[in-house]
CSV table of C-alpha atoms in Angstrom, one decimal:
chain,number,residue,atom,x,y,z
V,1,UNK,CA,-34.3,-111.3,237.3
V,2,UNK,CA,-35.2,-110.2,233.8
V,3,UNK,CA,-36.9,-106.9,234.4
V,4,UNK,CA,-33.9,-104.9,233.2
V,5,UNK,CA,-33.7,-106.8,230.0
V,6,UNK,CA,-34.9,-104.2,227.7
V,7,UNK,CA,-36.6,-104.9,224.4
V,8,UNK,CA,-35.9,-102.2,221.8
V,9,UNK,CA,-38.6,-102.0,219.1
V,10,UNK,CA,-37.2,-99.8,216.5
V,11,UNK,CA,-39.2,-98.2,213.7
V,12,UNK,CA,-36.9,-96.2,211.5
V,13,UNK,CA,-38.5,-93.2,209.9
V,14,UNK,CA,-37.0,-90.0,208.5
V,15,UNK,CA,-37.3,-86.7,210.2
V,16,UNK,CA,-36.1,-84.1,207.6
V,17,UNK,CA,-35.7,-81.1,210.0
V,18,UNK,CA,-33.3,-83.0,212.3
V,19,UNK,CA,-30.2,-81.8,210.5
V,20,UNK,CA,-27.9,-81.3,213.5
V,21,UNK,CA,-26.9,-84.0,215.9
V,22,UNK,CA,-27.5,-87.7,215.7
V,23,UNK,CA,-29.5,-89.3,212.9
V,24,UNK,CA,-29.3,-93.1,213.4
V,25,UNK,CA,-29.5,-93.8,209.7
V,26,UNK,CA,-25.9,-94.2,208.8
V,27,UNK,CA,-24.6,-96.6,206.1
V,28,UNK,CA,-21.6,-97.5,208.1
V,29,UNK,CA,-19.9,-97.0,211.5
V,30,UNK,CA,-16.2,-96.6,212.2
V,31,UNK,CA,-15.3,-97.3,215.8
V,32,UNK,CA,-12.2,-96.3,217.8
V,33,UNK,CA,-11.5,-97.3,221.4
V,34,UNK,CA,-10.4,-99.7,224.0
V,35,UNK,CA,-11.9,-102.9,225.7
V,36,UNK,CA,-15.2,-101.1,226.2
V,37,UNK,CA,-15.8,-101.5,222.5
V,38,UNK,CA,-13.2,-104.0,221.2
V,39,UNK,CA,-15.0,-106.7,219.2
V,40,UNK,CA,-11.9,-108.9,218.7
V,41,UNK,CA,-9.0,-106.6,217.6
V,42,UNK,CA,-6.6,-107.1,220.5
V,43,UNK,CA,-6.7,-110.9,220.6
V,44,UNK,CA,-6.3,-111.0,216.8
V,45,UNK,CA,-3.6,-108.4,216.7
V,46,UNK,CA,-1.3,-109.7,219.4
V,47,UNK,CA,-2.2,-113.4,218.8
V,48,UNK,CA,-3.8,-113.8,222.2
V,49,UNK,CA,-7.0,-115.6,223.2
V,50,UNK,CA,-9.8,-115.3,225.7
V,51,UNK,CA,-10.9,-118.3,227.7
V,52,UNK,CA,-14.5,-119.4,228.6
V,53,UNK,CA,-16.6,-118.2,230.4
V,54,UNK,CA,-15.9,-115.0,228.3
V,55,UNK,CA,-18.7,-114.9,225.7
V,56,UNK,CA,-20.9,-117.5,227.4
V,57,UNK,CA,-24.1,-115.4,227.5
V,58,UNK,CA,-24.6,-114.5,223.9
V,59,UNK,CA,-21.9,-115.9,221.6
V,60,UNK,CA,-21.8,-119.3,223.5
V,61,UNK,CA,-18.0,-119.0,223.6
V,62,UNK,CA,-15.2,-116.3,223.6
V,63,UNK,CA,-15.9,-113.7,220.9
V,64,UNK,CA,-12.8,-111.5,221.4
V,65,UNK,CA,-14.9,-109.3,223.7
V,66,UNK,CA,-13.9,-108.9,227.3
V,67,UNK,CA,-17.4,-109.7,228.4
V,68,UNK,CA,-19.8,-112.5,229.0
V,69,UNK,CA,-21.7,-111.3,226.0
V,70,UNK,CA,-22.5,-108.1,224.0
V,71,UNK,CA,-20.9,-104.7,224.5
V,72,UNK,CA,-22.5,-101.3,224.4
V,73,UNK,CA,-21.4,-100.9,220.8
V,74,UNK,CA,-23.2,-104.1,219.9
V,75,UNK,CA,-26.5,-102.8,221.2
V,76,UNK,CA,-26.0,-99.5,219.5
V,77,UNK,CA,-25.3,-101.3,216.2
V,78,UNK,CA,-28.6,-103.2,216.7
V,79,UNK,CA,-30.4,-99.9,217.3
V,80,UNK,CA,-29.0,-98.6,214.0
V,81,UNK,CA,-30.2,-101.8,212.3
V,82,UNK,CA,-26.5,-102.5,211.4
V,83,UNK,CA,-24.6,-105.8,211.9
V,84,UNK,CA,-22.0,-106.1,214.7
V,85,UNK,CA,-18.7,-104.6,213.7
V,86,UNK,CA,-15.8,-106.8,212.6
V,87,UNK,CA,-12.4,-106.0,214.1
V,88,UNK,CA,-9.9,-104.5,211.6
V,89,UNK,CA,-7.3,-107.0,212.5
V,90,UNK,CA,-9.4,-110.1,212.2
V,91,UNK,CA,-8.3,-112.0,209.1
V,92,UNK,CA,-10.4,-115.1,209.5
V,93,UNK,CA,-14.0,-115.9,208.8
V,94,UNK,CA,-14.4,-113.7,205.8
V,95,UNK,CA,-14.9,-110.5,207.8
V,96,UNK,CA,-17.3,-108.1,206.2
V,97,UNK,CA,-16.5,-104.4,206.4
V,98,UNK,CA,-19.3,-103.1,204.1
V,99,UNK,CA,-21.2,-101.5,207.0
V,100,UNK,CA,-18.2,-100.4,209.0
V,101,UNK,CA,-15.0,-101.4,210.8
V,102,UNK,CA,-13.9,-101.6,214.3
V,103,UNK,CA,-10.4,-100.3,215.2
V,104,UNK,CA,-10.9,-100.4,219.0
V,105,UNK,CA,-8.4,-102.6,220.8
V,106,UNK,CA,-8.5,-103.6,224.5
V,107,UNK,CA,-5.9,-101.9,226.7
V,108,UNK,CA,-5.5,-99.0,224.2
V,109,UNK,CA,-4.7,-95.5,225.3
V,110,UNK,CA,-5.1,-92.1,223.6
V,111,UNK,CA,-1.4,-91.4,224.2
V,112,UNK,CA,1.3,-93.5,222.4
V,113,UNK,CA,1.8,-96.8,224.2
V,114,UNK,CA,4.3,-97.1,227.0
V,115,UNK,CA,6.9,-100.0,226.8
V,116,UNK,CA,4.9,-102.4,229.0
V,117,UNK,CA,1.5,-101.4,227.6
V,118,UNK,CA,-1.1,-104.1,227.1
V,119,UNK,CA,-2.0,-102.9,223.6
V,120,UNK,CA,0.3,-101.3,220.9
V,121,UNK,CA,-2.8,-100.0,219.2
V,122,UNK,CA,-3.0,-96.5,220.7
V,123,UNK,CA,-5.5,-93.9,219.3
V,124,UNK,CA,-3.0,-92.5,216.8
V,125,UNK,CA,-2.3,-96.0,215.4
V,126,UNK,CA,-6.0,-96.7,215.2
V,127,UNK,CA,-6.5,-93.5,213.1
V,128,UNK,CA,-3.6,-94.4,210.9
V,129,UNK,CA,-5.1,-97.9,210.4
V,130,UNK,CA,-8.4,-96.2,209.4
V,131,UNK,CA,-6.5,-94.0,206.8
V,132,UNK,CA,-4.9,-97.1,205.4
V,133,UNK,CA,-8.3,-99.0,205.4
V,134,UNK,CA,-9.9,-96.1,203.6
V,135,UNK,CA,-7.3,-95.8,200.9
V,136,UNK,CA,-7.1,-99.5,200.4
V,137,UNK,CA,-11.0,-99.7,200.1
V,138,UNK,CA,-11.0,-97.0,197.4
V,139,UNK,CA,-8.2,-98.7,195.6
V,140,UNK,CA,-10.0,-102.1,195.6
V,141,UNK,CA,-13.4,-100.5,194.7
V,142,UNK,CA,-11.9,-98.8,191.8
V,143,UNK,CA,-10.2,-102.0,190.6
V,144,UNK,CA,-13.3,-104.3,190.7
V,145,UNK,CA,-16.9,-104.2,191.8
V,146,UNK,CA,-16.7,-107.8,193.1
V,147,UNK,CA,-15.4,-106.4,196.4
V,148,UNK,CA,-18.6,-104.4,196.8
V,149,UNK,CA,-20.2,-106.9,199.0
V,150,UNK,CA,-17.4,-106.7,201.6
V,151,UNK,CA,-16.3,-103.1,201.4
V,152,UNK,CA,-18.0,-99.7,202.0
V,153,UNK,CA,-18.8,-97.4,199.1
V,154,UNK,CA,-16.8,-94.2,198.9
V,155,UNK,CA,-19.6,-92.0,200.1
V,156,UNK,CA,-20.0,-94.1,203.2
V,157,UNK,CA,-16.9,-92.5,204.6
V,158,UNK,CA,-18.5,-89.1,204.5
V,159,UNK,CA,-22.0,-90.3,205.5
V,160,UNK,CA,-20.8,-92.8,208.1
V,161,UNK,CA,-20.7,-92.4,211.9
V,162,UNK,CA,-17.4,-92.2,213.6
V,163,UNK,CA,-17.7,-93.4,217.2
V,164,UNK,CA,-15.1,-93.0,220.0
V,165,UNK,CA,-14.8,-94.5,223.5
V,166,UNK,CA,-11.2,-94.1,224.6
V,167,UNK,CA,-9.2,-92.5,227.5
V,168,UNK,CA,-10.1,-94.8,230.3
V,169,UNK,CA,-6.7,-96.5,230.2
V,170,UNK,CA,-4.9,-93.2,230.1
V,171,UNK,CA,-6.5,-92.2,233.4
V,172,UNK,CA,-6.5,-95.6,235.1
V,173,UNK,CA,-2.9,-96.5,234.0
V,174,UNK,CA,-1.5,-93.1,235.1
V,175,UNK,CA,-2.3,-93.9,238.8
V,176,UNK,CA,0.4,-96.7,238.8
V,177,UNK,CA,3.2,-94.2,238.3
V,178,UNK,CA,1.9,-90.6,238.8
V,179,UNK,CA,0.5,-88.5,241.7
V,180,UNK,CA,-3.0,-87.2,241.4
V,181,UNK,CA,-1.7,-83.7,240.6
V,182,UNK,CA,0.6,-85.1,237.9
V,183,UNK,CA,-2.4,-87.0,236.4
V,184,UNK,CA,-4.5,-83.9,236.3
V,185,UNK,CA,-1.6,-81.9,234.8
V,186,UNK,CA,-1.2,-84.5,232.0
V,187,UNK,CA,-4.9,-84.4,230.9
V,188,UNK,CA,-4.5,-81.5,228.4
V,189,UNK,CA,-1.7,-83.4,226.5
V,190,UNK,CA,-3.9,-86.5,226.4
V,191,UNK,CA,-6.8,-84.5,224.9
V,192,UNK,CA,-4.5,-82.7,222.4
V,193,UNK,CA,-3.6,-86.1,221.0
V,194,UNK,CA,-7.3,-86.9,220.8
V,195,UNK,CA,-8.0,-83.7,219.0
V,196,UNK,CA,-5.2,-84.4,216.5
V,197,UNK,CA,-6.9,-87.8,215.6
V,198,UNK,CA,-10.4,-86.2,215.3
V,199,UNK,CA,-9.0,-83.5,213.0
V,200,UNK,CA,-7.3,-86.1,210.8
V,201,UNK,CA,-10.6,-87.9,210.4
V,202,UNK,CA,-12.4,-84.6,209.7
V,203,UNK,CA,-9.8,-83.7,207.1
V,204,UNK,CA,-10.5,-87.1,205.4
V,205,UNK,CA,-14.1,-86.3,205.1
V,206,UNK,CA,-15.6,-87.6,208.3
V,207,UNK,CA,-18.6,-85.5,209.4
V,208,UNK,CA,-20.5,-87.4,212.0
V,209,UNK,CA,-18.7,-87.9,215.3
V,210,UNK,CA,-20.2,-89.7,218.4
V,211,UNK,CA,-17.9,-89.3,221.4
V,212,UNK,CA,-18.3,-91.2,224.7
V,213,UNK,CA,-16.7,-89.7,227.8
V,214,UNK,CA,-15.0,-92.0,230.3
V,215,UNK,CA,-16.7,-94.0,233.1
V,216,UNK,CA,-16.2,-94.0,236.8
V,217,UNK,CA,-12.9,-96.0,236.8
V,218,UNK,CA,-12.8,-95.8,240.6
V,219,UNK,CA,-15.7,-98.2,240.8
V,220,UNK,CA,-13.9,-101.1,239.1
V,221,UNK,CA,-12.9,-103.9,241.4
V,222,UNK,CA,-9.4,-103.8,239.8
V,223,UNK,CA,-8.9,-100.3,241.1
V,224,UNK,CA,-10.7,-100.8,244.4
V,225,UNK,CA,-8.4,-103.8,245.2
V,226,UNK,CA,-5.2,-101.9,244.4
V,227,UNK,CA,-6.0,-98.4,245.5
V,228,UNK,CA,-8.9,-98.7,247.9
V,229,UNK,CA,-7.5,-100.7,250.8
V,230,UNK,CA,-7.7,-97.6,253.0
V,231,UNK,CA,-11.4,-97.0,253.6
V,232,UNK,CA,-10.8,-93.2,253.8
V,233,UNK,CA,-10.0,-93.3,250.0
V,234,UNK,CA,-13.4,-94.6,249.2
V,235,UNK,CA,-16.7,-92.8,248.6
V,236,UNK,CA,-20.2,-93.8,249.7
V,237,UNK,CA,-20.5,-96.3,246.9
V,238,UNK,CA,-17.2,-97.9,247.8
V,239,UNK,CA,-15.5,-96.5,244.8
V,240,UNK,CA,-11.9,-94.9,244.8
V,241,UNK,CA,-12.6,-91.2,245.0
V,242,UNK,CA,-9.4,-90.0,243.4
V,243,UNK,CA,-9.9,-92.2,240.3
V,244,UNK,CA,-13.4,-90.9,239.8
V,245,UNK,CA,-12.3,-87.3,240.4
V,246,UNK,CA,-9.6,-87.7,237.7
V,247,UNK,CA,-12.1,-89.2,235.3
V,248,UNK,CA,-14.4,-86.3,236.0
V,249,UNK,CA,-11.7,-83.7,235.3
V,250,UNK,CA,-10.9,-85.5,232.1
V,251,UNK,CA,-14.5,-85.5,231.1
V,252,UNK,CA,-15.1,-81.8,231.8
V,253,UNK,CA,-12.1,-81.0,229.5
V,254,UNK,CA,-13.3,-83.5,226.9
V,255,UNK,CA,-16.7,-81.9,226.8
V,256,UNK,CA,-15.1,-78.5,226.3
V,257,UNK,CA,-13.0,-79.9,223.5
V,258,UNK,CA,-16.0,-81.4,221.7
V,259,UNK,CA,-17.8,-78.0,222.0
V,260,UNK,CA,-14.8,-76.2,220.6
V,261,UNK,CA,-14.6,-78.6,217.7
V,262,UNK,CA,-18.3,-78.3,216.9
V,263,UNK,CA,-17.8,-74.5,216.7
V,264,UNK,CA,-14.8,-75.0,214.4
V,265,UNK,CA,-16.4,-77.7,212.2
V,266,UNK,CA,-19.7,-76.0,211.4
V,267,UNK,CA,-20.5,-78.6,208.7
V,268,UNK,CA,-20.0,-81.5,211.1
V,269,UNK,CA,-22.2,-83.1,213.8
V,270,UNK,CA,-20.5,-83.8,217.0
V,271,UNK,CA,-22.5,-85.6,219.8
V,272,UNK,CA,-20.9,-86.0,223.3
V,273,UNK,CA,-22.4,-88.8,225.3
V,274,UNK,CA,-22.2,-88.8,229.1
V,275,UNK,CA,-21.3,-92.4,229.9
V,276,UNK,CA,-19.9,-91.4,233.3
V,277,UNK,CA,-23.4,-90.3,234.6
V,278,UNK,CA,-25.1,-93.4,233.2
V,279,UNK,CA,-22.6,-95.8,234.7
V,280,UNK,CA,-22.5,-93.9,238.0
V,281,UNK,CA,-26.2,-93.9,238.3
V,282,UNK,CA,-26.2,-97.6,237.6
V,283,UNK,CA,-23.7,-98.3,240.3
V,284,UNK,CA,-25.4,-96.0,242.9
V,285,UNK,CA,-28.9,-97.3,242.1
V,286,UNK,CA,-28.1,-100.9,241.0
V,287,UNK,CA,-31.1,-102.5,242.8
V,288,UNK,CA,-33.5,-100.1,241.2
V,289,UNK,CA,-32.4,-101.5,237.8
V,290,UNK,CA,-32.6,-105.1,238.8
V,291,UNK,CA,-29.0,-105.8,239.8
V,292,UNK,CA,-27.7,-107.3,243.0
V,293,UNK,CA,-24.0,-106.7,242.9
V,294,UNK,CA,-22.7,-103.2,241.9
V,295,UNK,CA,-18.9,-103.7,242.1
V,296,UNK,CA,-18.2,-107.4,242.8
V,297,UNK,CA,-16.8,-109.3,239.8
V,298,UNK,CA,-19.0,-112.1,238.4
V,299,UNK,CA,-16.0,-113.9,237.1
V,300,UNK,CA,-12.9,-113.8,239.3
V,301,UNK,CA,-11.1,-115.2,242.3
V,302,UNK,CA,-11.2,-114.3,246.0
V,303,UNK,CA,-14.9,-114.3,246.9
V,304,UNK,CA,-16.8,-111.3,248.3
V,305,UNK,CA,-16.6,-108.3,248.5
V,306,UNK,CA,-14.8,-108.0,245.2
V,307,UNK,CA,-14.0,-111.5,243.9
V,308,UNK,CA,-11.0,-110.0,242.1
V,309,UNK,CA,-7.4,-111.1,242.0
V,310,UNK,CA,-5.1,-109.1,239.7
V,311,UNK,CA,-2.9,-112.3,239.1
V,312,UNK,CA,-5.8,-114.5,237.9
V,313,UNK,CA,-7.8,-113.1,234.9
V,314,UNK,CA,-11.3,-114.5,234.3
V,315,UNK,CA,-11.3,-118.0,232.9
V,316,UNK,CA,-7.7,-118.7,233.8
V,317,UNK,CA,-5.9,-121.0,236.3
V,318,UNK,CA,-2.7,-119.9,237.9
V,319,UNK,CA,-0.3,-121.4,240.4
V,320,UNK,CA,0.4,-118.9,243.3
V,321,UNK,CA,2.7,-119.9,246.2
V,322,UNK,CA,2.5,-123.5,245.0
V,323,UNK,CA,-1.2,-123.8,244.9
V,324,UNK,CA,-3.4,-123.9,241.9
V,325,UNK,CA,-6.1,-121.1,241.7
V,326,UNK,CA,-9.0,-121.0,239.2
V,327,UNK,CA,-11.6,-118.3,238.8
V,328,UNK,CA,-15.2,-119.0,239.5
V,329,UNK,CA,-18.1,-117.5,237.6
V,330,UNK,CA,-21.4,-116.4,239.2
V,331,UNK,CA,-24.6,-118.3,238.6
V,332,UNK,CA,-26.6,-115.5,237.1
V,333,UNK,CA,-24.6,-112.8,235.2
V,334,UNK,CA,-27.8,-110.6,235.0
V,335,UNK,CA,-27.5,-109.9,238.8
V,336,UNK,CA,-24.0,-108.4,238.3
V,337,UNK,CA,-23.0,-105.0,236.9
V,338,UNK,CA,-19.4,-106.1,236.6
V,339,UNK,CA,-18.1,-109.1,234.7
V,340,UNK,CA,-14.4,-109.5,235.5
V,341,UNK,CA,-13.4,-106.7,237.8
V,342,UNK,CA,-12.6,-104.4,234.9
V,343,UNK,CA,-15.4,-104.8,232.3
V,344,UNK,CA,-19.2,-104.7,232.5
V,345,UNK,CA,-21.6,-107.6,232.0
V,346,UNK,CA,-23.8,-107.9,229.0
V,347,UNK,CA,-26.8,-107.1,231.2
V,348,UNK,CA,-25.1,-103.8,232.4
V,349,UNK,CA,-24.1,-103.0,228.8
V,350,UNK,CA,-27.7,-103.4,227.7
V,351,UNK,CA,-28.9,-101.1,230.4
V,352,UNK,CA,-26.3,-98.5,229.5
V,353,UNK,CA,-27.1,-98.7,225.8
V,354,UNK,CA,-30.8,-98.2,226.6
V,355,UNK,CA,-30.0,-95.2,228.6
V,356,UNK,CA,-27.8,-93.8,225.8
V,357,UNK,CA,-30.7,-94.3,223.4
V,358,UNK,CA,-33.0,-92.1,225.5
V,359,UNK,CA,-30.9,-89.2,224.2
V,360,UNK,CA,-31.0,-87.5,227.6
V,361,UNK,CA,-27.4,-88.0,228.2
V,362,UNK,CA,-26.2,-86.5,225.0
V,363,UNK,CA,-25.1,-83.0,224.0
V,364,UNK,CA,-26.9,-82.1,221.9
V,365,UNK,CA,-29.7,-84.2,223.3
V,366,UNK,CA,-31.6,-86.2,220.6
V,367,UNK,CA,-34.7,-87.1,222.6
V,368,UNK,CA,-36.7,-84.3,221.0
V,369,UNK,CA,-35.9,-85.5,217.5
V,370,UNK,CA,-35.7,-89.3,217.8
V,371,UNK,CA,-35.5,-90.8,214.4
V,372,UNK,CA,-37.1,-93.9,215.7
V,373,UNK,CA,-39.8,-94.7,218.2
V,374,UNK,CA,-38.1,-96.3,221.2
V,375,UNK,CA,-40.6,-98.6,223.0
V,376,UNK,CA,-39.0,-99.6,226.3
V,377,UNK,CA,-40.8,-102.7,227.7
V,378,UNK,CA,-39.8,-103.5,231.3
């Protein structure tokens, strides 16, 4: 059961010749994204809440994360020997932003939000929030050193790491209103908006960019339930082919954009991380990595094969056709790749993070110049 729980023993050491690419010794991290990396922004921002069993595995209660425990970003922060990121919009609990800030909000898109969007905090808004955060930090730091404990130093903005994991909701959401060809035709405009945001951050002095591509959205129970009722629409893994194809096309163009920006910004380091391949490998070879359920939701309603009902989110009770329906949660979350039909379990996130940290899925790869010794104990 526990053989895919990876212990990361990290010894930080400096490698002077590793100038290009990822360093892993950043004073701060600034993260932008959606629910894949939201550490509490959406629930604070729209005054919502998550119910148990969300957060049960690690935080012992809901933590603002759409997960039973930690996210990929949490494991990456651990690997960098940095604390978990506080959400920009979280006002309570004396949030500390010295080592970074998280602008990611669940449901967020790269494009401006539509009228019925889950999150108003699209990528352009997140970048604008960062610009406001930065100017306010500089203002406060100039006024008094007593804020130093809670706020980054000015040079942290140029030395820090800017992380991105966004675009999944643009792709997945489009399938509700557009044809496949229309979705593919819209991808360049989505990436143009992404490029605008990256350029703003670069113009503000950001130099280290870490960009995740988007995962196999066709393998999420939410999309299988809605778009995969016809078996001919599914691939060998039981995932919706069109969704994964659209994600792939998005990813090819994203990679090309990152390559173009790296050529333009010769004084910057851009690292592209192939999350799609890591997650696809996990779903295709789940048993090899110690999992038993690749697509069935651990927390949901309806039982096998998907245990997902779009009307009843994890941890909630709803009345449908006069009868009360409550989600159930699996006995052992470490057996499941998927938490709630849309998001991954902590166990899956830990696996994905350990794969990222091999450096093999990055461009440029960082395996040959690892700034730390990664001792993977299975």
